[in-house]
Amino acid sequence: MNNGLEDVIATETRLSDVDGEAGRLVIRGLSLDHLVSTSTYESVAALLLDGLTERRFGAAELGKWLGEMRSGLFAHVTVLDTELLALPPVDAMRALIAHLPDDEDFEAVLRLLAAPAVFLPAILRMQSGKEPVAPDGSLSQAADILRMLTGQLPSGEQTAALDAYLVTISDHGLNASTFASRVIASTRAGLTSSVLAAISALKGPLHGGAPGPVLDMFDAVGTSENARDWLGDALDRGERLMGFGHRIYRVRDPRADALKQALRPLVLTAQVDRQQIELAEAVEHAALTILKERKPDRPLDVNVEFYTALLLDALGFPRESFTGVFAIGRTIGWIAHAREQALEGRLIRPRSVYVGPLPEAA
Ligand code: COA
């Protein structure tokens, strides 16, 4: 038995591959570096869905349909009442998504890709006492998310940064939330159920819940000079350093570098707090040094969440919403895997080893 199913191969997939030794992510045969520099969210979504729905389409068509879908879904935010708005953003978003039909057709795919993009900005505005902003279906998904969040058209650099983020996190092998999505799809429940299960798995701090705590860590560290002492104390208390370590990667997570690169235009055009970036670099440097000293047998490097925190903060997302933004981007991976599972897979039903008492002993 492998605790945590480590190294267990649970399925075949044509969607993505995580090579933990080489630090390489491949999505549909293309490396992440290539994808981030050449693709938009819409083109990666079209790539991931290729052959998994009853329709064939390109990025432009998908973008148009998603725009229409976003506009149609806006009416759902009227369901948000004080009780739902008191929940953390990702939980309120999950509750709104649970209102959607649990279908498996192409319309359901579009609906589930568009829904988180509409619901999260509306929830965030309403939680801060503002009116939600209606979608503009003529914009790209990334530009429209930022516009719905702030009420203003984003700059080209901001749109490009969010687009790069959405591409970077679109799919990532058989991570916990994607596995959850596939388990649900294997029972032939609908796509909404798959996405809801996946969001529930994602929100934990060991998976997609880490980037908010990464910012908390920067705040607690305070200054670059304090980084080493603070991190040492945290490890002495038995805490984990958020934004470091990964189940599969034994080297640097390639998504961290893709996001660091995506931040650069914002830094160069002074659309991000330079001090924050300098502090982050000091924390990264100190953490890598101290983790090497304290855990010499376990390679622990930066993971995707570290630069996610800086990027989403720079784009104006509040830290408590980071997991929800992750969900907006990862929904395409969850849906593609759910479709692949439904089309090609069997019911997922592993076995356990019973270590409790037998009837005679009990
Ligand atoms: N900080 C400090 N120590 C860490 C660590 C971290 N971020 N990540 C792992 N370790 C240590 C563990 O304490 C353990 O040490 P030990 O053997 O002396 O007890 C060893 O490394 C192995 O940890 P393990 O829990 O078996 O690894 P895992 O594969 O189950 O964990 C993560 C992977 C991602 C859950 C883990 O690295 C982590 O908790 N990271 C912080 C949260 C985070 O950034 N999550 C986002 C992931 S993309």
Coordinates of C-alpha atoms and ligand atoms in Angstrom, one line a residue:
M1 CA 0.0 0.0 0.0
N2 CA 1.3 3.5 -0.9
N3 CA 0.2 6.0 1.7
G4 CA -1.3 9.0 -0.2
L5 CA -1.3 6.8 -3.4
E6 CA 2.2 8.1 -4.0
D7 CA 3.6 6.7 -7.3
V8 CA 0.4 4.7 -7.9
I9 CA -0.7 5.0 -11.6
A10 CA -4.4 5.4 -11.6
T11 CA -5.3 6.2 -15.2
E12 CA -4.0 6.9 -18.7
T13 CA -4.4 10.4 -20.1
R14 CA -3.6 12.4 -23.2
L15 CA -4.1 15.7 -21.4
S16 CA -1.0 16.5 -19.4
D17 CA 2.1 15.1 -17.9
V18 CA 4.1 16.2 -14.9
D19 CA 7.8 15.1 -15.0
G20 CA 8.9 15.7 -11.5
E21 CA 12.6 14.9 -12.0
A22 CA 13.1 17.1 -15.0
G23 CA 10.7 19.9 -13.7
R24 CA 8.7 19.7 -16.9
L25 CA 4.9 20.1 -17.5
V26 CA 3.5 19.0 -20.9
I27 CA 0.0 19.8 -21.9
R28 CA -1.3 18.0 -25.0
G29 CA 2.2 17.5 -26.3
L30 CA 3.3 21.1 -25.8
S31 CA 5.7 22.3 -23.1
L32 CA 4.4 24.9 -20.6
D33 CA 7.1 27.4 -21.7
H34 CA 5.8 27.2 -25.2
L35 CA 2.2 27.3 -24.2
V36 CA 2.5 30.4 -22.0
S37 CA 4.4 32.4 -24.6
T38 CA 2.0 31.5 -27.5
S39 CA -1.4 30.8 -26.1
T40 CA -4.4 32.4 -24.6
Y41 CA -6.8 30.9 -22.1
E42 CA -9.3 30.3 -24.9
S43 CA -6.7 28.5 -27.1
V44 CA -5.5 26.2 -24.2
A45 CA -9.2 25.5 -23.4
A46 CA -9.9 24.5 -27.0
L47 CA -6.7 22.4 -27.0
L48 CA -7.6 20.5 -23.9
L49 CA -11.2 19.9 -25.0
D50 CA -10.2 18.7 -28.5
G51 CA -12.0 15.4 -29.2
L52 CA -13.7 15.3 -25.8
T53 CA -17.0 17.0 -26.8
E54 CA -19.5 16.5 -29.6
R55 CA -18.4 19.8 -31.3
R56 CA -15.1 20.8 -33.0
F57 CA -14.1 24.4 -32.6
G58 CA -11.1 26.8 -32.4
A59 CA -10.1 29.4 -29.8
A60 CA -12.0 32.3 -31.5
E61 CA -15.3 30.4 -31.6
L62 CA -14.9 29.2 -28.0
G63 CA -14.1 32.7 -26.9
K64 CA -17.3 34.0 -28.5
W65 CA -19.4 31.2 -26.9
L66 CA -17.9 31.8 -23.5
G67 CA -18.6 35.5 -23.8
E68 CA -22.3 34.8 -24.5
M69 CA -22.4 32.2 -21.7
R70 CA -20.9 34.7 -19.2
S71 CA -23.6 37.3 -20.1
G72 CA -26.3 34.7 -19.7
L73 CA -25.0 33.5 -16.3
F74 CA -24.9 36.9 -14.7
A75 CA -28.6 36.6 -13.6
H76 CA -27.5 33.8 -11.2
V77 CA -25.7 36.2 -8.9
T78 CA -29.1 37.5 -7.7
V79 CA -29.2 34.3 -5.6
L80 CA -26.4 35.6 -3.4
D81 CA -27.9 36.5 -0.1
T82 CA -26.3 37.7 3.2
E83 CA -25.8 34.1 4.3
L84 CA -23.9 33.1 1.1
L85 CA -21.9 36.3 1.1
A86 CA -20.7 35.6 4.7
L87 CA -18.9 32.5 3.4
P88 CA -15.3 32.5 2.1
P89 CA -15.4 33.4 -1.6
V90 CA -14.5 30.0 -2.9
D91 CA -17.4 28.5 -0.8
A92 CA -19.9 31.0 -2.0
M93 CA -18.7 30.3 -5.6
R94 CA -19.2 26.6 -5.0
A95 CA -22.7 27.2 -3.7
L96 CA -23.6 29.2 -6.8
I97 CA -22.2 26.6 -9.1
A98 CA -24.3 23.9 -7.3
H99 CA -27.4 25.7 -8.6
L100 CA -26.4 24.8 -12.2
P101 CA -27.9 21.8 -14.0
D102 CA -25.7 18.6 -13.7
D103 CA -25.5 17.9 -17.5
E104 CA -22.7 16.5 -19.6
D105 CA -23.3 18.1 -23.0
F106 CA -21.4 20.8 -24.7
E107 CA -23.6 23.5 -23.3
A108 CA -22.7 22.2 -19.8
V109 CA -19.0 22.4 -20.6
L110 CA -19.4 26.1 -21.7
R111 CA -21.6 26.9 -18.7
L112 CA -19.1 25.5 -16.2
L113 CA -16.1 27.2 -17.9
A114 CA -17.9 30.6 -17.7
A115 CA -19.6 30.3 -14.4
P116 CA -16.6 30.6 -12.0
A117 CA -15.4 33.6 -14.0
V118 CA -18.7 35.4 -13.5
F119 CA -19.5 34.3 -10.0
L120 CA -16.2 35.0 -8.2
P121 CA -15.8 38.7 -9.2
A122 CA -19.5 39.3 -8.4
I123 CA -19.1 37.7 -4.9
L124 CA -16.0 39.7 -4.2
R125 CA -17.7 43.0 -5.1
M126 CA -20.8 42.2 -3.1
Q127 CA -18.7 41.2 -0.1
S128 CA -17.1 44.6 -0.2
G129 CA -20.5 46.3 -0.4
K130 CA -20.3 47.1 -4.2
E131 CA -22.7 46.4 -7.0
P132 CA -21.6 43.4 -9.2
V133 CA -20.5 44.4 -12.7
A134 CA -22.2 42.7 -15.6
P135 CA -20.0 40.7 -18.0
D136 CA -18.9 42.1 -21.4
G137 CA -19.1 39.1 -23.7
S138 CA -17.0 40.8 -26.3
L139 CA -13.9 40.6 -24.1
S140 CA -11.6 37.7 -23.5
Q141 CA -12.3 35.7 -20.4
A142 CA -9.2 37.1 -18.7
A143 CA -10.0 40.8 -19.5
D144 CA -13.6 40.3 -18.5
I145 CA -12.7 38.8 -15.1
L146 CA -10.6 41.8 -14.3
R147 CA -13.2 44.2 -15.6
M148 CA -15.9 42.5 -13.5
L149 CA -13.6 42.6 -10.5
T150 CA -12.6 46.3 -10.6
G151 CA -15.3 47.9 -12.8
Q152 CA -12.6 49.2 -15.2
L153 CA -11.1 47.9 -18.4
P154 CA -7.7 46.3 -17.4
S155 CA -4.4 47.4 -19.0
G156 CA -2.9 45.2 -21.7
E157 CA -0.2 44.0 -19.2
Q158 CA -2.8 43.1 -16.6
T159 CA -4.9 41.1 -19.1
A160 CA -1.8 39.3 -20.3
A161 CA -0.7 38.5 -16.8
L162 CA -4.0 37.0 -15.8
D163 CA -4.2 35.1 -19.2
A164 CA -0.7 33.7 -18.5
Y165 CA -1.8 32.6 -15.1
L166 CA -4.9 30.9 -16.5
V167 CA -2.9 29.1 -19.1
T168 CA -0.2 28.1 -16.5
I169 CA -2.6 26.4 -14.2
S170 CA -5.0 25.0 -16.7
D171 CA -4.0 21.4 -16.2
H172 CA -1.5 19.5 -14.1
G173 CA -1.7 15.7 -14.3
L174 CA -3.5 13.7 -11.7
N175 CA -3.5 16.2 -8.8
A176 CA -5.9 15.7 -5.9
S177 CA -8.8 17.9 -7.3
T178 CA -8.4 16.4 -10.9
F179 CA -8.5 12.9 -9.4
A180 CA -11.6 13.9 -7.5
S181 CA -13.2 15.2 -10.7
R182 CA -12.4 11.9 -12.5
V183 CA -13.7 9.8 -9.6
I184 CA -17.1 11.6 -9.8
A185 CA -17.1 11.3 -13.6
S186 CA -16.4 7.6 -13.4
T187 CA -19.8 7.1 -11.6
R188 CA -21.5 8.9 -14.5
A189 CA -22.7 11.8 -12.3
G190 CA -22.8 15.1 -14.3
L191 CA -20.1 17.6 -14.9
T192 CA -21.3 20.1 -12.3
S193 CA -20.8 17.3 -9.7
S194 CA -17.3 16.8 -11.0
V195 CA -16.5 20.5 -10.7
L196 CA -18.0 20.8 -7.2
A197 CA -16.0 17.8 -6.0
A198 CA -12.8 19.2 -7.5
I199 CA -13.3 22.7 -5.9
S200 CA -13.8 21.0 -2.6
A201 CA -10.5 19.2 -2.9
L202 CA -8.7 22.2 -4.2
K203 CA -9.6 24.5 -1.3
G204 CA -7.4 22.7 1.2
P205 CA -4.1 24.4 2.2
L206 CA -2.0 21.5 1.0
H207 CA -3.4 21.9 -2.6
G208 CA -4.9 25.2 -3.9
G209 CA -5.4 27.0 -0.5
A210 CA -1.7 27.9 -0.1
P211 CA -1.3 31.3 -2.0
G212 CA -3.3 33.3 0.5
P213 CA -1.1 32.0 3.4
V214 CA 2.0 32.9 1.2
L215 CA 1.0 36.6 1.4
D216 CA 0.4 36.2 5.2
M217 CA 3.9 34.9 5.4
F218 CA 5.3 37.9 3.6
D219 CA 3.4 40.2 6.0
A220 CA 4.7 38.3 9.0
V221 CA 8.3 38.3 7.7
G222 CA 8.0 42.1 7.2
T223 CA 11.5 42.9 6.0
S224 CA 14.1 41.1 3.9
E225 CA 16.6 41.1 6.8
N226 CA 14.1 39.3 9.0
A227 CA 13.4 36.5 6.5
R228 CA 15.9 33.9 7.7
D229 CA 15.0 34.2 11.4
W230 CA 11.3 34.2 10.8
L231 CA 11.5 31.1 8.5
G232 CA 13.8 29.3 11.0
D233 CA 11.3 30.0 13.8
A234 CA 8.4 28.8 11.7
L235 CA 10.2 25.5 11.0
D236 CA 11.1 25.2 14.7
R237 CA 7.4 25.4 15.5
G238 CA 6.9 22.5 13.0
E239 CA 5.2 24.6 10.4
R240 CA 5.5 24.1 6.7
L241 CA 6.6 27.0 4.5
M242 CA 3.8 27.8 2.2
G243 CA 4.7 27.9 -1.5
F244 CA 7.5 25.3 -1.1
G245 CA 7.5 21.6 -1.7
H246 CA 5.6 19.4 -4.0
R247 CA 4.5 15.7 -4.2
I248 CA 5.8 15.2 -7.7
Y249 CA 8.5 17.9 -8.4
R250 CA 11.9 17.2 -7.0
V251 CA 13.2 20.4 -8.7
R252 CA 11.7 23.8 -9.2
D253 CA 8.0 23.8 -10.3
P254 CA 8.1 25.1 -13.9
R255 CA 4.9 27.0 -13.3
A256 CA 6.7 29.2 -10.7
D257 CA 9.0 30.4 -13.4
A258 CA 6.2 30.9 -15.9
L259 CA 4.4 33.1 -13.4
K260 CA 7.6 35.0 -12.4
Q261 CA 8.0 35.8 -16.1
A262 CA 4.3 36.8 -16.3
L263 CA 4.9 39.3 -13.5
R264 CA 7.8 41.1 -15.3
P265 CA 5.7 43.4 -17.5
L266 CA 3.8 44.5 -14.5
V267 CA 7.0 45.2 -12.6
L268 CA 8.5 47.1 -15.5
T269 CA 5.5 49.3 -15.9
A270 CA 5.3 49.9 -12.2
Q271 CA 1.9 48.2 -11.9
V272 CA 3.1 46.2 -8.9
D273 CA 4.6 47.0 -5.5
R274 CA 8.4 46.7 -6.1
Q275 CA 9.0 46.3 -2.3
Q276 CA 6.8 43.3 -2.2
I277 CA 8.7 41.7 -5.0
E278 CA 12.0 42.4 -3.3
L279 CA 10.7 40.9 -0.1
A280 CA 9.4 37.8 -1.9
E281 CA 12.8 37.3 -3.5
A282 CA 14.5 37.5 -0.1
V283 CA 12.0 35.1 1.4
E284 CA 12.5 32.7 -1.5
H285 CA 16.3 32.8 -1.2
A286 CA 16.3 32.4 2.6
A287 CA 13.7 29.6 2.4
L288 CA 15.6 27.6 -0.2
T289 CA 18.8 27.9 1.9
I290 CA 17.1 26.9 5.2
L291 CA 15.1 24.0 3.7
K292 CA 18.3 22.6 2.2
E293 CA 19.9 22.8 5.7
R294 CA 17.0 21.4 7.6
K295 CA 15.8 18.7 5.1
P296 CA 18.9 17.7 3.3
D297 CA 17.3 14.4 2.1
R298 CA 14.1 15.9 0.7
P299 CA 14.5 18.4 -2.2
L300 CA 12.1 21.2 -1.5
D301 CA 11.8 24.0 -4.0
V302 CA 9.4 26.8 -4.9
N303 CA 6.0 25.7 -6.1
V304 CA 3.3 27.4 -8.2
E305 CA 1.6 29.0 -5.2
F306 CA 4.5 31.3 -4.4
Y307 CA 4.4 33.4 -7.5
T308 CA 0.6 33.0 -7.8
A309 CA 0.3 35.0 -4.6
L310 CA 2.4 37.9 -6.0
L311 CA 0.7 37.9 -9.3
L312 CA -2.9 37.7 -8.1
D313 CA -2.1 40.4 -5.4
A314 CA -0.7 42.6 -8.1
L315 CA -3.9 42.2 -10.2
G316 CA -6.1 43.4 -7.3
F317 CA -7.6 40.1 -6.1
P318 CA -7.9 40.0 -2.3
R319 CA -5.9 37.1 -0.8
E320 CA -9.0 35.3 0.5
S321 CA -10.1 34.9 -3.1
F322 CA -6.9 33.3 -4.5
T323 CA -8.2 29.7 -4.2
G324 CA -11.3 30.8 -6.2
V325 CA -9.2 32.3 -8.9
F326 CA -7.2 29.1 -9.1
A327 CA -10.6 27.3 -9.5
I328 CA -11.5 29.6 -12.4
G329 CA -8.3 28.5 -14.3
R330 CA -8.3 24.8 -13.3
T331 CA -11.9 24.2 -14.2
I332 CA -10.9 23.5 -17.8
G333 CA -8.5 20.7 -16.6
W334 CA -11.2 19.2 -14.4
I335 CA -13.7 19.2 -17.2
A336 CA -11.3 17.8 -19.8
H337 CA -10.4 15.0 -17.4
A338 CA -14.0 14.3 -16.5
R339 CA -14.9 14.0 -20.2
E340 CA -11.9 11.8 -20.9
Q341 CA -12.8 9.6 -17.9
A342 CA -16.5 9.4 -18.9
L343 CA -15.6 8.5 -22.6
E344 CA -12.8 6.1 -21.9
G345 CA -12.7 5.0 -18.3
R346 CA -14.4 2.6 -15.9
L347 CA -15.9 3.1 -12.5
I348 CA -13.0 4.0 -10.1
R349 CA -13.3 1.8 -7.1
P350 CA -10.0 1.0 -5.3
R351 CA -9.7 -1.4 -2.3
S352 CA -8.4 -0.8 1.2
V353 CA -6.5 -3.0 3.6
Y354 CA -8.7 -3.6 6.7
V355 CA -6.6 -3.2 9.8
G356 CA -9.5 -3.2 12.4
P357 CA -10.5 -6.1 14.6
L358 CA -12.2 -9.2 13.1
P359 CA -15.6 -10.2 14.5
E360 CA -14.2 -12.9 16.8
A361 CA -11.7 -10.5 18.4
A362 CA -14.3 -7.7 18.6
Ligands
COA1 N1 8.0 23.3 4.4 C1 8.7 22.6 5.3 N2 8.8 21.3 5.2 C2 8.2 20.7 4.2 C3 7.5 21.4 3.3 C4 7.4 22.7 3.4 N3 6.6 23.5 2.6 N4 7.0 20.5 2.4 C5 7.4 19.3 2.8 N5 8.2 19.4 3.9 C6 8.8 18.3 4.6 C7 7.9 17.6 5.5 O1 7.8 18.1 6.8 C8 8.5 16.2 5.5 O2 9.6 16.2 6.4 P1 9.9 14.9 7.4 O3 10.1 13.8 6.5 O4 11.1 15.3 8.1 O5 8.7 14.8 8.2 C9 9.1 16.0 4.1 O6 9.3 17.3 3.6 C10 8.1 15.3 3.2 O7 6.8 15.9 3.3 P2 5.5 15.1 2.8 O8 4.4 15.7 3.6 O9 5.7 13.7 2.8 O10 5.4 15.6 1.3 P3 4.1 15.6 0.4 O11 4.5 15.1 -0.9 O12 3.0 14.9 1.1 O13 3.7 17.1 0.5 C11 3.0 19.3 -0.1 C12 3.6 17.9 -0.6 C13 2.8 20.2 -1.2 C14 1.7 19.0 0.6 C15 4.0 19.9 0.9 O14 5.3 20.1 0.3 C16 3.5 21.1 1.6 O15 2.7 21.0 2.6 N6 3.8 22.4 1.1 C17 3.3 23.6 1.6 C18 1.9 23.9 1.1 C19 1.9 24.3 -0.4 O16 2.7 25.1 -0.8 N7 1.0 23.7 -1.1 C20 0.8 24.0 -2.5 C21 1.2 22.8 -3.3 S1 1.2 23.2 -5.1

